[in-house]
mmCIF file of C-alpha atoms in Angstrom:
data_model
loop_
_atom_site.group_PDB
_atom_site.id
_atom_site.type_symbol
_atom_site.label_atom_id
_atom_site.label_comp_id
_atom_site.label_asym_id
_atom_site.label_seq_id
_atom_site.Cartn_x
_atom_site.Cartn_y
_atom_site.Cartn_z
ATOM 1 C CA UNK A 7 67.230 40.589 110.058
ATOM 2 C CA UNK A 8 65.240 40.602 106.825
ATOM 3 C CA UNK A 9 64.585 44.267 107.578
ATOM 4 C CA UNK A 10 68.325 44.875 107.295
ATOM 5 C CA UNK A 11 68.406 45.815 103.618
ATOM 6 C CA UNK A 12 72.157 46.481 103.588
ATOM 7 C CA UNK A 13 72.904 42.971 104.820
ATOM 8 C CA UNK A 14 70.339 41.138 102.704
ATOM 9 C CA UNK A 15 70.932 42.954 99.413
ATOM 10 C CA UNK A 16 74.718 42.591 99.721
ATOM 11 C CA UNK A 17 74.361 38.824 100.051
ATOM 12 C CA UNK A 18 71.959 38.744 97.126
ATOM 13 C CA UNK A 19 74.301 40.731 94.894
ATOM 14 C CA UNK A 20 77.288 38.587 95.895
ATOM 15 C CA UNK A 21 75.458 35.397 94.913
ATOM 16 C CA UNK A 22 74.209 36.888 91.642
ATOM 17 C CA UNK A 23 77.759 37.928 90.711
ATOM 18 C CA UNK A 24 78.865 34.318 91.273
ATOM 19 C CA UNK A 25 76.246 32.934 88.882
ATOM 20 C CA UNK A 26 78.867 31.384 86.598
ATOM 21 C CA UNK A 27 80.359 29.367 89.468
ATOM 22 C CA UNK A 28 77.002 28.490 91.039
ATOM 23 C CA UNK A 29 75.104 27.411 87.929
ATOM 24 C CA UNK A 30 74.482 23.675 88.013
ATOM 25 C CA UNK A 31 76.314 23.304 91.321
ATOM 26 C CA UNK A 32 75.466 22.392 94.908
ATOM 27 C CA UNK A 33 75.222 25.160 97.538
ATOM 28 C CA UNK A 34 75.200 24.673 101.316
ATOM 29 C CA UNK A 35 73.550 27.385 103.451
ATOM 30 C CA UNK A 36 74.808 27.084 107.049
ATOM 31 C CA UNK A 37 72.392 28.531 109.609
ATOM 32 C CA UNK A 38 69.709 29.093 106.997
ATOM 33 C CA UNK A 39 67.084 30.690 109.255
ATOM 34 C CA UNK A 40 64.114 31.578 107.058
ATOM 35 C CA UNK A 41 65.899 30.299 103.949
ATOM 36 C CA UNK A 42 66.334 33.665 102.243
ATOM 37 C CA UNK A 43 69.975 33.039 101.264
ATOM 38 C CA UNK A 44 69.122 29.546 100.041
ATOM 39 C CA UNK A 45 66.511 31.037 97.728
ATOM 40 C CA UNK A 46 68.989 33.649 96.499
ATOM 41 C CA UNK A 47 71.423 30.825 95.730
ATOM 42 C CA UNK A 48 68.830 28.812 93.845
ATOM 43 C CA UNK A 49 67.837 31.847 91.794
ATOM 44 C CA UNK A 50 71.534 32.484 91.068
ATOM 45 C CA UNK A 51 71.751 29.099 89.379
ATOM 46 C CA UNK A 52 72.497 26.431 91.993
ATOM 47 C CA UNK A 53 70.774 23.222 90.948
ATOM 48 C CA UNK A 54 70.651 21.893 94.512
ATOM 49 C CA UNK A 55 70.729 23.823 97.800
ATOM 50 C CA UNK A 56 70.989 22.317 101.267
ATOM 51 C CA UNK A 57 69.544 24.713 103.854
ATOM 52 C CA UNK A 58 70.958 23.703 107.239
ATOM 53 C CA UNK A 59 69.776 24.937 110.637
ATOM 54 C CA UNK A 60 69.855 23.559 114.159
ATOM 55 C CA UNK A 61 66.476 25.022 115.146
ATOM 56 C CA UNK A 62 63.565 22.746 114.228
ATOM 57 C CA UNK A 63 61.021 25.577 114.303
ATOM 58 C CA UNK A 64 63.081 27.641 111.852
ATOM 59 C CA UNK A 65 63.453 24.643 109.552
ATOM 60 C CA UNK A 66 59.684 24.216 109.506
ATOM 61 C CA UNK A 67 59.200 27.891 108.665
ATOM 62 C CA UNK A 68 61.915 27.783 105.992
ATOM 63 C CA UNK A 69 60.217 24.816 104.289
ATOM 64 C CA UNK A 70 56.940 26.724 104.157
ATOM 65 C CA UNK A 71 58.547 29.876 102.752
ATOM 66 C CA UNK A 72 60.554 27.918 100.189
ATOM 67 C CA UNK A 73 57.400 26.066 99.091
ATOM 68 C CA UNK A 74 55.533 29.355 98.704
ATOM 69 C CA UNK A 75 58.312 30.479 96.357
ATOM 70 C CA UNK A 76 58.146 27.318 94.254
ATOM 71 C CA UNK A 77 61.679 26.179 95.111
ATOM 72 C CA UNK A 78 61.039 23.017 97.142
ATOM 73 C CA UNK A 79 62.302 20.796 94.328
ATOM 74 C CA UNK A 80 65.736 22.449 94.472
ATOM 75 C CA UNK A 81 66.142 23.349 98.143
ATOM 76 C CA UNK A 82 66.342 20.678 100.848
ATOM 77 C CA UNK A 83 65.978 21.941 104.421
ATOM 78 C CA UNK A 84 68.049 19.930 106.910
ATOM 79 C CA UNK A 85 67.606 20.156 110.679
ATOM 80 C CA UNK A 86 70.932 19.367 112.352
ATOM 81 C CA UNK A 87 74.260 20.550 113.744
ATOM 82 C CA UNK A 88 76.883 21.722 111.284
ATOM 83 C CA UNK A 89 79.552 19.685 113.075
ATOM 84 C CA UNK A 90 77.911 16.291 112.526
ATOM 85 C CA UNK A 91 75.169 16.716 109.916
ATOM 86 C CA UNK A 92 74.948 14.085 107.193
ATOM 87 C CA UNK A 93 74.092 15.114 103.638
ATOM 88 C CA UNK A 94 73.367 12.858 100.700
ATOM 89 C CA UNK A 95 76.361 14.342 98.862
ATOM 90 C CA UNK A 96 80.060 14.066 99.682
ATOM 91 C CA UNK A 97 80.954 17.588 98.628
ATOM 92 C CA UNK A 98 79.385 20.923 97.707
ATOM 93 C CA UNK A 99 80.448 23.608 95.265
ATOM 94 C CA UNK A 100 79.882 26.634 97.523
ATOM 95 C CA UNK A 101 78.927 27.614 101.071
ATOM 96 C CA UNK A 102 76.924 30.658 102.115
ATOM 97 C CA UNK A 103 76.331 31.678 105.713
ATOM 98 C CA UNK A 104 75.330 34.749 107.653
ATOM 99 C CA UNK A 105 77.290 33.750 110.758
ATOM 100 C CA UNK A 106 78.442 37.150 112.016
ATOM 101 C CA UNK A 107 77.442 38.453 115.432
ATOM 102 C CA UNK A 108 78.009 41.715 117.283
ATOM 103 C CA UNK A 109 81.718 42.616 117.228
ATOM 104 C CA UNK A 110 81.844 39.926 114.518
ATOM 105 C CA UNK A 111 82.367 36.974 116.866
ATOM 106 C CA UNK A 112 79.451 37.098 119.323
ATOM 107 C CA UNK A 113 77.435 33.841 119.374
ATOM 108 C CA UNK A 114 80.489 31.914 118.127
ATOM 109 C CA UNK A 115 78.995 30.539 114.912
ATOM 110 C CA UNK A 116 82.092 30.832 112.729
ATOM 111 C CA UNK A 117 83.743 27.545 113.860
ATOM 112 C CA UNK A 118 80.610 25.661 112.783
ATOM 113 C CA UNK A 119 80.846 27.182 109.301
ATOM 114 C CA UNK A 120 84.528 26.280 109.091
ATOM 115 C CA UNK A 121 83.797 22.680 110.082
ATOM 116 C CA UNK A 122 81.359 22.403 107.170
ATOM 117 C CA UNK A 123 83.999 23.975 104.915
ATOM 118 C CA UNK A 124 86.499 21.271 105.840
ATOM 119 C CA UNK A 125 83.942 18.470 105.510
ATOM 120 C CA UNK A 126 82.069 19.457 102.369
ATOM 121 C CA UNK A 127 83.745 22.273 100.398
ATOM 122 C CA UNK A 128 86.148 20.109 98.432
ATOM 123 C CA UNK A 129 86.615 19.800 94.665
ATOM 124 C CA UNK A 130 86.000 16.474 92.944
ATOM 125 C CA UNK A 131 89.215 14.534 92.203
ATOM 126 C CA UNK A 132 88.681 15.080 88.495
ATOM 127 C CA UNK A 133 89.006 18.856 88.957
ATOM 128 C CA UNK A 134 92.784 18.592 89.500
ATOM 129 C CA UNK A 135 92.877 21.627 91.822
ATOM 130 C CA UNK A 136 96.425 22.565 92.890
ATOM 131 C CA UNK A 137 95.514 25.421 95.263
ATOM 132 C CA UNK A 138 92.649 24.345 97.522
ATOM 133 C CA UNK A 139 92.599 27.641 99.456
ATOM 134 C CA UNK A 140 92.224 29.727 96.303
ATOM 135 C CA UNK A 141 89.481 27.391 95.063
ATOM 136 C CA UNK A 142 87.598 27.689 98.351
ATOM 137 C CA UNK A 143 88.053 31.454 98.482
ATOM 138 C CA UNK A 144 85.960 31.779 95.312
ATOM 139 C CA UNK A 145 83.189 29.646 96.831
ATOM 140 C CA UNK A 146 82.794 30.973 100.371
ATOM 141 C CA UNK A 147 80.171 33.667 100.936
ATOM 142 C CA UNK A 148 81.718 35.614 102.653
ATOM 143 C CA UNK A 149 85.371 34.657 102.110
ATOM 144 C CA UNK A 150 87.221 37.222 104.235
ATOM 145 C CA UNK A 151 86.517 39.418 107.251
ATOM 146 C CA UNK A 152 88.289 42.310 108.983
ATOM 147 C CA UNK A 153 87.866 43.871 112.441
ATOM 148 C CA UNK A 154 88.449 47.591 113.123
ATOM 149 C CA UNK A 155 88.768 49.796 116.204
ATOM 150 C CA UNK A 156 88.729 53.548 116.920
ATOM 151 C CA UNK A 157 88.492 55.796 119.975
ATOM 152 C CA UNK A 158 85.426 57.859 120.806
ATOM 153 C CA UNK A 159 84.570 60.732 123.122
ATOM 154 C CA UNK A 160 81.414 62.109 124.666
ATOM 155 C CA UNK A 161 82.727 65.578 123.919
ATOM 156 C CA UNK A 162 80.397 66.684 121.113
ATOM 157 C CA UNK A 163 81.765 67.837 117.823
ATOM 158 C CA UNK A 164 80.361 70.982 116.251
ATOM 159 C CA UNK A 165 76.716 70.504 115.391
ATOM 160 C CA UNK A 166 76.240 67.480 117.661
ATOM 161 C CA UNK A 167 73.647 67.747 120.428
ATOM 162 C CA UNK A 168 75.008 66.176 123.648
ATOM 163 C CA UNK A 169 71.461 65.776 124.977
ATOM 164 C CA UNK A 170 70.869 63.203 122.225
ATOM 165 C CA UNK A 171 73.954 61.145 123.065
ATOM 166 C CA UNK A 172 73.236 57.449 123.588
ATOM 167 C CA UNK A 173 76.781 56.730 124.636
ATOM 168 C CA UNK A 174 76.815 58.002 128.218
ATOM 169 C CA UNK A 175 76.798 55.517 131.088
ATOM 170 C CA UNK A 176 77.244 58.209 133.731
ATOM 171 C CA UNK A 177 75.128 57.075 136.686
ATOM 172 C CA UNK A 178 75.898 59.975 139.016
ATOM 173 C CA UNK A 179 72.772 60.703 140.995
ATOM 174 C CA UNK A 180 70.824 57.864 139.380
ATOM 175 C CA UNK A 181 70.752 55.572 142.399
ATOM 176 C CA UNK A 182 70.031 58.449 144.791
ATOM 177 C CA UNK A 183 66.971 59.248 142.711
ATOM 178 C CA UNK A 184 65.847 55.621 142.502
ATOM 179 C CA UNK A 185 66.472 55.034 146.212
ATOM 180 C CA UNK A 186 64.309 58.021 147.046
ATOM 181 C CA UNK A 187 61.586 56.860 144.666
ATOM 182 C CA UNK A 188 61.432 53.313 146.053
ATOM 183 C CA UNK A 189 62.303 54.275 149.646
ATOM 184 C CA UNK A 190 65.037 51.625 149.622
ATOM 185 C CA UNK A 191 68.777 52.309 149.889
ATOM 186 C CA UNK A 192 70.411 51.288 146.605
ATOM 187 C CA UNK A 193 73.364 53.679 146.786
ATOM 188 C CA UNK A 194 75.860 51.260 148.355
ATOM 189 C CA UNK A 195 76.494 47.660 147.337
ATOM 190 C CA UNK A 196 73.885 47.678 144.569
ATOM 191 C CA UNK A 197 75.212 50.879 142.990
ATOM 192 C CA UNK A 198 78.770 49.532 143.169
ATOM 193 C CA UNK A 199 77.776 46.264 141.477
ATOM 194 C CA UNK A 200 75.791 48.100 138.800
ATOM 195 C CA UNK A 201 78.725 50.428 138.135
ATOM 196 C CA UNK A 202 81.122 47.493 137.772
ATOM 197 C CA UNK A 203 78.730 45.744 135.399
ATOM 198 C CA UNK A 204 78.283 48.851 133.250
ATOM 199 C CA UNK A 205 82.048 49.340 133.013
ATOM 200 C CA UNK A 206 82.739 45.760 131.870
ATOM 201 C CA UNK A 207 79.832 45.311 129.483
ATOM 202 C CA UNK A 208 80.122 45.423 125.705
ATOM 203 C CA UNK A 209 77.465 47.887 124.576
ATOM 204 C CA UNK A 210 75.799 47.548 121.171
ATOM 205 C CA UNK A 211 74.638 50.822 119.652
ATOM 206 C CA UNK A 212 75.025 53.107 116.660
ATOM 207 C CA UNK A 213 78.017 55.406 117.003
ATOM 208 C CA UNK A 214 77.723 58.922 115.633
ATOM 209 C CA UNK A 215 80.875 59.450 113.513
ATOM 210 C CA UNK A 216 81.163 62.944 114.991
ATOM 211 C CA UNK A 217 82.080 61.316 118.321
ATOM 212 C CA UNK A 218 85.053 59.405 116.887
ATOM 213 C CA UNK A 219 88.269 61.192 117.866
ATOM 214 C CA UNK A 220 91.025 58.928 116.506
ATOM 215 C CA UNK A 221 91.888 57.443 113.185
ATOM 216 C CA UNK A 222 90.742 53.857 112.956
ATOM 217 C CA UNK A 223 93.038 50.850 112.969
ATOM 218 C CA UNK A 224 92.675 47.390 111.497
ATOM 219 C CA UNK A 225 92.771 44.781 114.271
ATOM 220 C CA UNK A 226 92.811 41.499 112.384
ATOM 221 C CA UNK A 227 91.832 39.925 109.081
ATOM 222 C CA UNK A 228 90.583 36.349 108.810
ATOM 223 C CA UNK A 229 90.914 34.442 105.550
ATOM 224 C CA UNK A 230 87.929 32.116 105.804
ATOM 225 C CA UNK A 231 89.456 29.753 103.256
ATOM 226 C CA UNK A 232 92.369 28.935 105.567
ATOM 227 C CA UNK A 233 91.598 29.831 109.194
ATOM 228 C CA UNK A 234 91.327 26.780 111.445
ATOM 229 C CA UNK A 235 88.153 26.208 113.504
ATOM 230 C CA UNK A 236 90.202 24.567 116.255
ATOM 231 C CA UNK A 237 92.581 27.532 116.359
ATOM 232 C CA UNK A 238 89.652 29.911 116.746
ATOM 233 C CA UNK A 239 88.161 27.804 119.529
ATOM 234 C CA UNK A 240 91.434 27.407 121.425
ATOM 235 C CA UNK A 241 93.039 30.813 120.928
ATOM 236 C CA UNK A 242 90.338 33.225 119.764
ATOM 237 C CA UNK A 243 91.309 36.221 117.647
ATOM 238 C CA UNK A 244 94.219 38.463 118.605
ATOM 239 C CA UNK A 245 95.286 41.735 117.092
ATOM 240 C CA UNK A 246 97.168 44.952 117.711
ATOM 241 C CA UNK A 247 96.289 48.565 117.027
ATOM 242 C CA UNK A 248 97.702 52.084 116.901
ATOM 243 C CA UNK A 249 95.182 54.922 117.091
ATOM 244 C CA UNK A 250 96.283 58.471 116.311
ATOM 245 C CA UNK A 251 94.307 61.258 117.953
ATOM 246 C CA UNK A 252 92.733 63.721 115.521
ATOM 247 C CA UNK A 253 92.506 66.583 118.019
ATOM 248 C CA UNK A 254 92.061 67.553 121.650
ATOM 249 C CA UNK A 255 89.340 65.561 123.385
ATOM 250 C CA UNK A 256 88.612 63.171 126.244
ATOM 251 C CA UNK A 257 88.715 59.511 125.276
ATOM 252 C CA UNK A 258 85.682 57.744 126.722
ATOM 253 C CA UNK A 259 86.157 54.360 125.118
ATOM 254 C CA UNK A 260 86.594 52.328 121.957
ATOM 255 C CA UNK A 261 84.222 51.460 119.128
ATOM 256 C CA UNK A 262 84.584 48.196 117.192
ATOM 257 C CA UNK A 263 83.127 47.240 113.825
ATOM 258 C CA UNK A 264 83.811 44.793 111.006
ATOM 259 C CA UNK A 265 83.560 44.181 107.298
ATOM 260 C CA UNK A 266 83.057 40.959 105.363
ATOM 261 C CA UNK A 267 84.171 40.501 101.771
ATOM 262 C CA UNK A 268 82.664 38.252 99.123
ATOM 263 C CA UNK A 269 84.475 36.423 96.291
ATOM 264 C CA UNK A 270 83.752 39.007 93.599
ATOM 265 C CA UNK A 271 84.650 42.019 95.726
ATOM 266 C CA UNK A 272 81.336 43.001 97.303
ATOM 267 C CA UNK A 273 81.824 44.286 100.858
ATOM 268 C CA UNK A 274 79.326 44.351 103.699
ATOM 269 C CA UNK A 275 80.434 46.976 106.218
ATOM 270 C CA UNK A 276 79.200 47.720 109.734
ATOM 271 C CA UNK A 277 81.317 50.874 109.933
ATOM 272 C CA UNK A 278 79.817 53.930 111.661
ATOM 273 C CA UNK A 279 80.699 55.797 108.467
ATOM 274 C CA UNK A 280 78.420 53.564 106.371
ATOM 275 C CA UNK A 281 74.680 52.884 106.311
ATOM 276 C CA UNK A 282 73.516 51.305 109.587
ATOM 277 C CA UNK A 283 72.987 47.564 109.882
ATOM 278 C CA UNK A 284 71.356 45.465 112.602
ATOM 279 C CA UNK A 285 74.869 44.707 113.934
ATOM 280 C CA UNK A 286 75.366 48.413 114.733
ATOM 281 C CA UNK A 287 78.751 48.914 116.476
ATOM 282 C CA UNK A 288 80.234 47.531 119.707
ATOM 283 C CA UNK A 289 81.334 49.994 122.397
ATOM 284 C CA UNK A 290 83.909 49.456 125.155
ATOM 285 C CA UNK A 291 83.799 52.120 127.877
ATOM 286 C CA UNK A 292 86.783 53.053 130.024
ATOM 287 C CA UNK A 293 86.269 53.520 133.767
ATOM 288 C CA UNK A 294 87.918 56.952 133.507
ATOM 289 C CA UNK A 295 88.346 59.332 130.604
ATOM 290 C CA UNK A 296 91.789 59.869 129.101
ATOM 291 C CA UNK A 297 92.742 63.333 127.846
ATOM 292 C CA UNK A 298 94.188 63.365 124.340
ATOM 293 C CA UNK A 299 95.790 66.071 122.249
ATOM 294 C CA UNK A 300 96.520 66.165 118.535
ATOM 295 C CA UNK A 301 98.715 63.249 117.360
ATOM 296 C CA UNK A 302 98.728 61.343 120.653
ATOM 297 C CA UNK A 303 98.945 57.627 119.876
ATOM 298 C CA UNK A 304 97.123 54.845 121.698
ATOM 299 C CA UNK A 305 98.806 51.523 120.968
ATOM 300 C CA UNK A 306 98.053 48.106 122.310
ATOM 301 C CA UNK A 307 96.656 44.634 121.873
ATOM 302 C CA UNK A 308 93.141 43.232 121.858
ATOM 303 C CA UNK A 309 91.984 39.639 122.268
ATOM 304 C CA UNK A 310 88.556 38.176 121.446
ATOM 305 C CA UNK A 311 87.654 34.895 123.181
ATOM 306 C CA UNK A 312 84.638 32.814 124.146
ATOM 307 C CA UNK A 313 84.343 31.811 127.832
ATOM 308 C CA UNK A 314 84.467 28.047 128.317
ATOM 309 C CA UNK A 315 81.412 28.070 130.568
ATOM 310 C CA UNK A 316 79.382 30.102 128.048
ATOM 311 C CA UNK A 317 80.858 29.578 124.560
ATOM 312 C CA UNK A 318 78.281 31.753 122.787
ATOM 313 C CA UNK A 319 79.291 34.758 124.916
ATOM 314 C CA UNK A 320 82.082 37.087 123.815
ATOM 315 C CA UNK A 321 84.930 38.361 125.997
ATOM 316 C CA UNK A 322 87.234 41.162 124.845
ATOM 317 C CA UNK A 323 90.518 41.899 126.612
ATOM 318 C CA UNK A 324 92.234 45.167 125.762
ATOM 319 C CA UNK A 325 95.696 46.317 126.890
ATOM 320 C CA UNK A 326 97.031 49.685 125.714
ATOM 321 C CA UNK A 327 99.319 52.619 126.496
ATOM 322 C CA UNK A 328 99.466 56.234 125.347
ATOM 323 C CA UNK A 329 102.590 57.448 123.555
ATOM 324 C CA UNK A 330 104.499 54.297 124.597
ATOM 325 C CA UNK A 331 104.397 55.337 128.263
ATOM 326 C CA UNK A 332 104.085 52.426 130.714
ATOM 327 C CA UNK A 333 102.655 54.830 133.289
ATOM 328 C CA UNK A 334 99.545 55.175 131.153
ATOM 329 C CA UNK A 335 98.928 51.433 130.679
ATOM 330 C CA UNK A 336 95.282 50.348 130.895
ATOM 331 C CA UNK A 337 94.035 46.755 130.949
ATOM 332 C CA UNK A 338 90.335 45.989 130.734
ATOM 333 C CA UNK A 339 88.095 42.974 130.156
ATOM 334 C CA UNK A 340 84.612 43.281 128.661
ATOM 335 C CA UNK A 341 81.851 40.765 128.049
ATOM 336 C CA UNK A 342 78.716 40.408 125.964
ATOM 337 C CA UNK A 343 76.360 37.672 127.164
ATOM 338 C CA UNK A 344 73.741 35.834 125.161
#
């Protein structure tokens, strides 16, 4: 992830902009990894940084990197779970975390960050804070996040080479070819199972903007100063959308991306219209294409959850119609497994 310059430099700039609030304060880095954000926080003025991670091997590496940068006296690496970790302070002045996964919620790290928010991100009684949410919003990095959706087609726009498309999952003839190569029949049950898996999988890839055929729609916005970790765990994230077709094309599926916003207005975007990040975009394929003409509207609901038996996985349920016609209703469930 350190190779993701968009991600890393946005965090760095956000912490630098908050220098006035961080100077002399205590910063908690949740899921610190190599400790890069902890070091950014220390250089932005935090007098004490707690770098928290559940992986012992990463904590060991972070300590070594922090020592090499001469910051061991200000950064304490803590190996533990965010939900029950004990610090030698009762409260911190700010929290930074790079918790986002593919389609924002994959790997389900956000509730852990919110638990640390509720436990540690509290002003001292002497501060006389009347609006706790507003106070926290200035001290959460990031403080807000938004999910987006749009429709895409395999029909190439002008200047786009279809031979270079990474978005096709058309397996016609594939299993015939493989069966012939291996001299084993894989065209029946195996091909059917593979087809079902490919049609219910969340694909992670870069989407060429030329393939997007609808206007995008905001799905949901989460205010990280107020959203409840228990609510996220129990109900997931729900949203609705309305996508207006920008021309005549065959809808092949939906592309999902997100943005996160920092207290002083810096925005980290995973949009296909922006510079690529390691999150790329998340693609949901339909089992059959849907023909659209100019100004057709796809409207529906989408629900992000984490399966009980595999809470780090991500399930996405989508339910939509075209032009408010019940005859066109499509319901699909997709999954991304860790």
